[in-house]
Short mmCIF file of C-alpha atoms and ligand atoms in Angstrom, two decimals:
data_model
loop_
_atom_site.label_atom_id
_atom_site.label_comp_id
_atom_site.label_asym_id
_atom_site.label_seq_id
_atom_site.Cartn_x
_atom_site.Cartn_y
_atom_site.Cartn_z
CA MET A 1 -36.96 42.92 42.55
CA ARG A 2 -35.88 39.60 43.76
CA GLU A 3 -36.59 40.62 47.30
CA VAL A 4 -40.12 41.71 46.35
CA ILE A 5 -40.90 38.43 44.64
CA TYR A 6 -39.53 36.51 47.60
CA GLN A 7 -41.63 38.45 50.10
CA ASN A 8 -44.74 38.06 47.92
CA ILE A 9 -44.25 34.30 47.50
CA LYS A 10 -43.76 33.87 51.24
CA ALA A 11 -46.87 35.87 51.99
CA VAL A 12 -49.02 33.82 49.49
CA GLN A 13 -47.58 30.53 50.87
CA HIS A 14 -48.37 31.61 54.38
CA LYS A 15 -52.00 32.34 53.35
CA ILE A 16 -52.24 29.01 51.59
CA ASN A 17 -51.14 27.29 54.78
CA LEU A 18 -53.64 29.26 56.90
CA ALA A 19 -56.51 28.47 54.50
CA CYS A 20 -55.64 24.78 54.60
CA THR A 21 -55.46 24.75 58.36
CA GLN A 22 -58.93 26.27 58.57
CA VAL A 23 -60.47 23.34 56.74
CA ASN A 24 -58.13 20.57 57.95
CA ARG A 25 -56.25 20.18 54.71
CA ASN A 26 -52.55 19.41 54.48
CA PRO A 27 -50.87 22.38 52.65
CA ALA A 28 -48.90 19.81 50.71
CA GLU A 29 -52.11 18.97 48.79
CA VAL A 30 -52.19 22.48 47.26
CA ARG A 31 -49.69 23.37 44.52
CA LEU A 32 -48.91 26.98 43.86
CA LEU A 33 -48.77 27.52 40.11
CA LEU A 34 -47.07 30.69 38.95
CA ALA A 35 -49.34 32.36 36.27
CA THR A 36 -46.61 34.04 34.31
CA LYS A 37 -48.40 35.93 31.46
CA THR A 38 -46.60 39.18 30.65
CA VAL A 39 -43.86 38.43 33.25
CA ASN A 40 -40.34 38.48 31.92
CA PRO A 41 -38.51 35.17 32.05
CA TYR A 42 -35.79 36.39 34.44
CA LYS A 43 -38.25 37.18 37.15
CA ILE A 44 -39.98 33.80 36.44
CA ALA A 45 -36.62 32.14 36.95
CA GLN A 46 -36.16 33.83 40.27
CA ALA A 47 -39.52 32.51 41.45
CA ILE A 48 -38.87 29.03 40.18
CA GLU A 49 -35.57 29.04 42.10
CA MET A 50 -37.39 29.92 45.31
CA GLY A 51 -38.91 26.42 45.20
CA TYR A 52 -41.98 26.93 42.89
CA PRO A 53 -41.31 24.98 39.72
CA LEU A 54 -44.81 24.91 38.38
CA ILE A 55 -45.52 27.69 35.86
CA ALA A 56 -48.13 28.38 33.14
CA GLU A 57 -48.68 30.67 30.22
CA ASN A 58 -51.77 31.77 28.43
CA LYS A 59 -50.46 32.47 24.94
CA VAL A 60 -48.42 30.14 22.79
CA GLN A 61 -46.25 33.01 21.57
CA GLU A 62 -45.26 33.88 25.10
CA LEU A 63 -44.61 30.19 25.96
CA LYS A 64 -42.36 29.92 22.99
CA ALA A 65 -40.34 33.02 23.71
CA LYS A 66 -39.84 32.20 27.39
CA SER A 67 -39.32 28.48 27.25
CA GLU A 68 -36.14 29.05 25.31
CA ILE A 69 -34.74 31.22 28.02
CA LEU A 70 -35.98 28.89 30.83
CA THR A 71 -34.65 25.67 29.26
CA ASN A 72 -31.76 25.33 31.66
CA ILE A 73 -33.92 25.73 34.75
CA ILE A 74 -35.81 22.69 35.91
CA HIS A 75 -39.53 23.43 35.97
CA GLU A 76 -42.94 22.07 34.97
CA SER A 77 -44.93 23.94 32.41
CA HIS A 78 -48.75 23.91 32.02
CA PHE A 79 -50.93 25.84 29.57
CA ILE A 80 -53.89 27.82 30.93
CA GLY A 81 -54.97 29.94 28.04
CA HIS A 82 -57.56 29.72 25.41
CA LEU A 83 -56.06 27.36 22.82
CA GLN A 84 -56.84 27.79 19.14
CA THR A 85 -56.57 24.68 17.05
CA ASN A 86 -54.09 26.32 14.64
CA LYS A 87 -51.64 26.55 17.70
CA ILE A 88 -51.70 22.91 18.66
CA LYS A 89 -48.48 22.01 16.91
CA GLU A 90 -46.63 24.90 18.45
CA VAL A 91 -47.94 24.42 22.04
CA LEU A 92 -46.65 20.77 22.01
CA ARG A 93 -43.11 21.90 21.04
CA HIS A 94 -42.19 23.51 24.29
CA GLY A 95 -42.37 20.85 26.93
CA VAL A 96 -45.93 21.60 28.26
CA THR A 97 -47.00 18.59 30.41
CA CYS A 98 -50.64 19.62 30.98
CA ILE A 99 -53.12 21.66 29.09
CA GLN A 100 -55.57 22.92 31.71
CA SER A 101 -57.88 24.72 29.28
CA VAL A 102 -59.43 22.00 27.12
CA ASP A 103 -63.08 23.04 26.80
CA ARG A 104 -64.42 21.57 23.54
CA LEU A 105 -64.35 18.40 21.55
CA ASP A 106 -63.01 19.72 18.25
CA LEU A 107 -59.91 20.93 20.03
CA ALA A 108 -59.55 17.65 21.93
CA VAL A 109 -59.83 15.59 18.70
CA LYS A 110 -57.18 17.66 16.88
CA LEU A 111 -54.92 17.60 19.90
CA ASN A 112 -55.31 13.84 20.08
CA ASP A 113 -54.53 13.43 16.37
CA ARG A 114 -51.35 15.48 16.64
CA LEU A 115 -50.25 13.53 19.70
CA LYS A 116 -50.86 10.30 17.96
CA THR A 117 -48.59 11.39 15.14
CA LEU A 118 -45.89 12.30 17.74
CA ASN A 119 -46.57 8.99 19.59
CA GLN A 120 -47.08 10.96 22.86
CA THR A 121 -49.74 11.57 25.37
CA ILE A 122 -50.43 14.67 27.46
CA ASP A 123 -52.33 15.39 30.66
CA ILE A 124 -55.33 17.70 30.39
CA LEU A 125 -57.82 19.35 32.58
CA ILE A 126 -61.34 20.16 31.38
CA GLN A 127 -62.00 23.92 31.75
CA VAL A 128 -65.55 24.59 32.99
CA ASN A 129 -67.25 28.01 32.85
CA THR A 130 -68.69 28.03 36.38
CA SER A 131 -69.36 31.72 36.49
CA ALA A 132 -71.61 31.77 33.33
CA GLU A 133 -69.82 34.97 32.25
CA GLU A 134 -69.72 35.25 28.49
CA SER A 135 -66.19 36.65 28.48
CA LYS A 136 -64.78 33.40 29.82
CA PHE A 137 -64.03 30.22 28.05
CA GLY A 138 -64.88 26.76 29.28
CA VAL A 139 -67.60 24.22 28.75
CA ILE A 140 -70.90 25.05 30.44
CA PRO A 141 -71.47 22.96 33.60
CA GLN A 142 -74.46 21.17 32.08
CA LYS A 143 -72.32 19.84 29.24
CA ALA A 144 -69.19 19.03 31.25
CA ILE A 145 -69.95 15.31 31.92
CA GLU A 146 -70.79 14.68 28.31
CA LEU A 147 -67.60 16.30 27.18
CA VAL A 148 -65.53 14.25 29.61
CA GLU A 149 -67.15 11.03 28.34
CA GLN A 150 -66.32 11.99 24.76
CA ILE A 151 -62.72 13.08 25.47
CA ALA A 152 -62.14 9.93 27.49
CA LEU A 153 -62.29 7.98 24.25
CA LEU A 154 -59.32 9.74 22.89
CA PRO A 155 -56.36 7.54 24.01
CA ASN A 156 -53.58 10.24 23.79
CA LEU A 157 -55.34 12.58 26.14
CA LYS A 158 -55.30 11.86 29.86
CA ILE A 159 -57.92 13.68 31.83
CA LYS A 160 -56.60 14.48 35.31
CA GLY A 161 -59.34 16.83 36.62
CA LEU A 162 -61.18 20.17 36.15
CA MET A 163 -60.12 23.80 35.92
CA THR A 164 -62.18 26.99 36.28
CA ILE A 165 -61.87 30.73 36.53
CA GLY A 166 -64.13 31.97 39.29
CA LEU A 167 -66.41 34.94 39.13
CA PHE A 168 -64.86 38.35 39.39
CA SER A 169 -66.66 39.80 42.28
CA THR A 170 -66.37 40.99 45.77
CA ASP A 171 -69.44 38.88 46.68
CA ILE A 172 -67.81 35.91 48.41
CA PRO A 173 -70.85 33.59 48.36
CA LYS A 174 -71.03 33.98 44.62
CA ILE A 175 -67.31 33.08 44.21
CA GLN A 176 -67.75 30.17 46.56
CA ALA A 177 -70.75 28.90 44.40
CA CYS A 178 -68.35 28.63 41.39
CA TYR A 179 -65.84 26.56 43.33
CA LYS A 180 -68.51 24.37 44.99
CA LEU A 181 -69.95 23.69 41.56
CA LEU A 182 -66.57 22.55 40.22
CA LYS A 183 -66.10 20.31 43.27
CA LYS A 184 -69.54 18.83 42.81
CA LEU A 185 -68.87 18.05 39.19
CA GLU A 186 -65.55 16.43 40.15
CA ILE A 187 -67.36 14.11 42.57
CA GLU A 188 -70.10 13.27 39.99
CA ILE A 189 -67.53 12.47 37.42
CA ALA A 190 -65.37 10.44 39.74
CA THR A 191 -68.42 8.37 40.71
CA LEU A 192 -69.02 7.46 37.13
CA ASN A 193 -65.57 5.55 36.98
CA ILE A 194 -65.00 6.41 33.35
CA PRO A 195 -62.11 4.57 31.83
CA ASN A 196 -59.16 6.85 31.04
CA VAL A 197 -60.41 9.54 33.40
CA GLU A 198 -58.89 10.54 36.75
CA MET A 199 -60.34 13.28 38.93
CA ASN A 200 -57.31 14.24 41.09
CA GLU A 201 -56.81 17.87 40.28
CA LEU A 202 -59.00 20.90 40.80
CA SER A 203 -57.28 23.90 39.38
CA MET A 204 -59.15 26.96 40.85
CA GLY A 205 -58.32 30.12 42.63
CA MET A 206 -56.29 33.25 41.60
CA SER A 207 -54.69 36.11 43.46
CA ASN A 208 -58.05 37.52 44.67
CA ASP A 209 -59.83 34.36 45.79
CA TYR A 210 -57.34 31.51 46.18
CA GLU A 211 -58.16 31.09 49.93
CA ILE A 212 -61.84 30.55 49.10
CA ALA A 213 -60.77 28.01 46.38
CA ILE A 214 -58.61 26.10 48.82
CA GLN A 215 -61.55 25.90 51.24
CA GLU A 216 -63.62 24.40 48.50
CA GLY A 217 -60.97 21.77 47.52
CA ALA A 218 -58.48 23.30 45.11
CA THR A 219 -55.35 21.31 44.47
CA ILE A 220 -53.73 23.91 42.14
CA VAL A 221 -54.04 27.67 42.76
CA ARG A 222 -52.90 29.85 39.84
CA ILE A 223 -51.27 33.06 41.10
CA GLY A 224 -49.94 35.90 39.02
CA THR A 225 -50.55 39.45 40.39
CA ALA A 226 -50.00 38.56 44.09
CA ILE A 227 -46.49 37.47 43.23
CA PHE A 228 -45.36 39.47 40.20
CA GLY A 229 -47.43 42.71 40.61
CA GLU A 230 -49.98 44.21 38.37
CA ARG A 231 -50.03 43.48 34.72
CA GLU A 232 -49.89 46.03 31.88
CA TYR A 233 -52.76 44.43 29.92
CA PRO A 234 -56.23 43.82 31.20
CA ASP A 235 -57.25 40.12 31.48
CA SER A 236 -59.84 40.67 28.76
CA TYR A 237 -56.83 40.64 26.39
CA TYR A 238 -56.32 36.99 27.34
CA TRP A 239 -59.86 35.93 28.00
CA ASN A 240 -61.82 37.45 25.17
CA GLU A 241 -61.75 35.99 21.70
CA LYS A 242 -62.30 39.39 20.05
CA THR A 243 -59.28 41.19 21.57
CA LYS A 244 -56.40 38.94 20.50
C1 LIG B 301 -53.90 35.48 34.67
C2 LIG B 301 -54.45 34.19 35.12
C3 LIG B 301 -54.36 33.74 36.37
C4 LIG B 301 -53.66 34.52 37.51
O1 LIG B 301 -54.36 35.69 37.77
P1 LIG B 301 -53.98 36.69 38.99
O2 LIG B 301 -55.27 37.33 39.31
O3 LIG B 301 -52.95 37.57 38.44
O4 LIG B 301 -53.45 35.84 40.05
C5 LIG B 301 -54.83 32.54 36.67
N1 LIG B 301 -55.48 31.71 35.81
C6 LIG B 301 -55.59 32.10 34.55
C7 LIG B 301 -56.30 31.19 33.55
C8 LIG B 301 -55.16 33.31 34.09
O5 LIG B 301 -55.34 33.79 32.85
#
């Protein structure tokens, strides 16, 4: 098992390097995030120890269960799943340093309130639905700037950039369009120089399309299947409100 994970990570890193070279980017600008939903913590630990300390879960329950086992292994934990407001307290208990999936004001306000009580701040990314697929979360692109401006006023949230899930398709130009749109939004927002807003991170690209995302400017690629193998549950289990 260890050997398989090792070979997979090496192969992914190699492709990341190639994709960077093609567009004159330094591979050090692209972080490989391990998307660890459904993966058991011992396998996650193996991947972390191969030099990939950035991991992320989609569900607070899984985060909780695994963070206890991973406490003695140095790593950085992000959250990339749809976050319900009733899970805010819990998500903040397990050392998450960035919530990549903030996509609505009511969630941001409640997150900020809780952080104020704790006297803490947290990094966030704004999740944008660039594919216009109903099954995916994220603010619609037309409302993204307004949302950033509103969330910027919440002092305990530190906006660091944008996140998106690209279109599931074999049509490369359509996938590219999603990532180009996110990049365009990043530039627009950066130009506005909004106080309390940084636009340094673009989290985009998964197992099937991370090379395209890198070509369009990704700084974080979120990889699960290509490293840990196929999952038991379909992604609709994680991405669709109705199938919790
Ligand atoms: C599952 C998931 C990933 C990783 O997907 P793979 O196709 O397995 O690489 C990335 N981002 C999010 C938000 C996910 O839920």
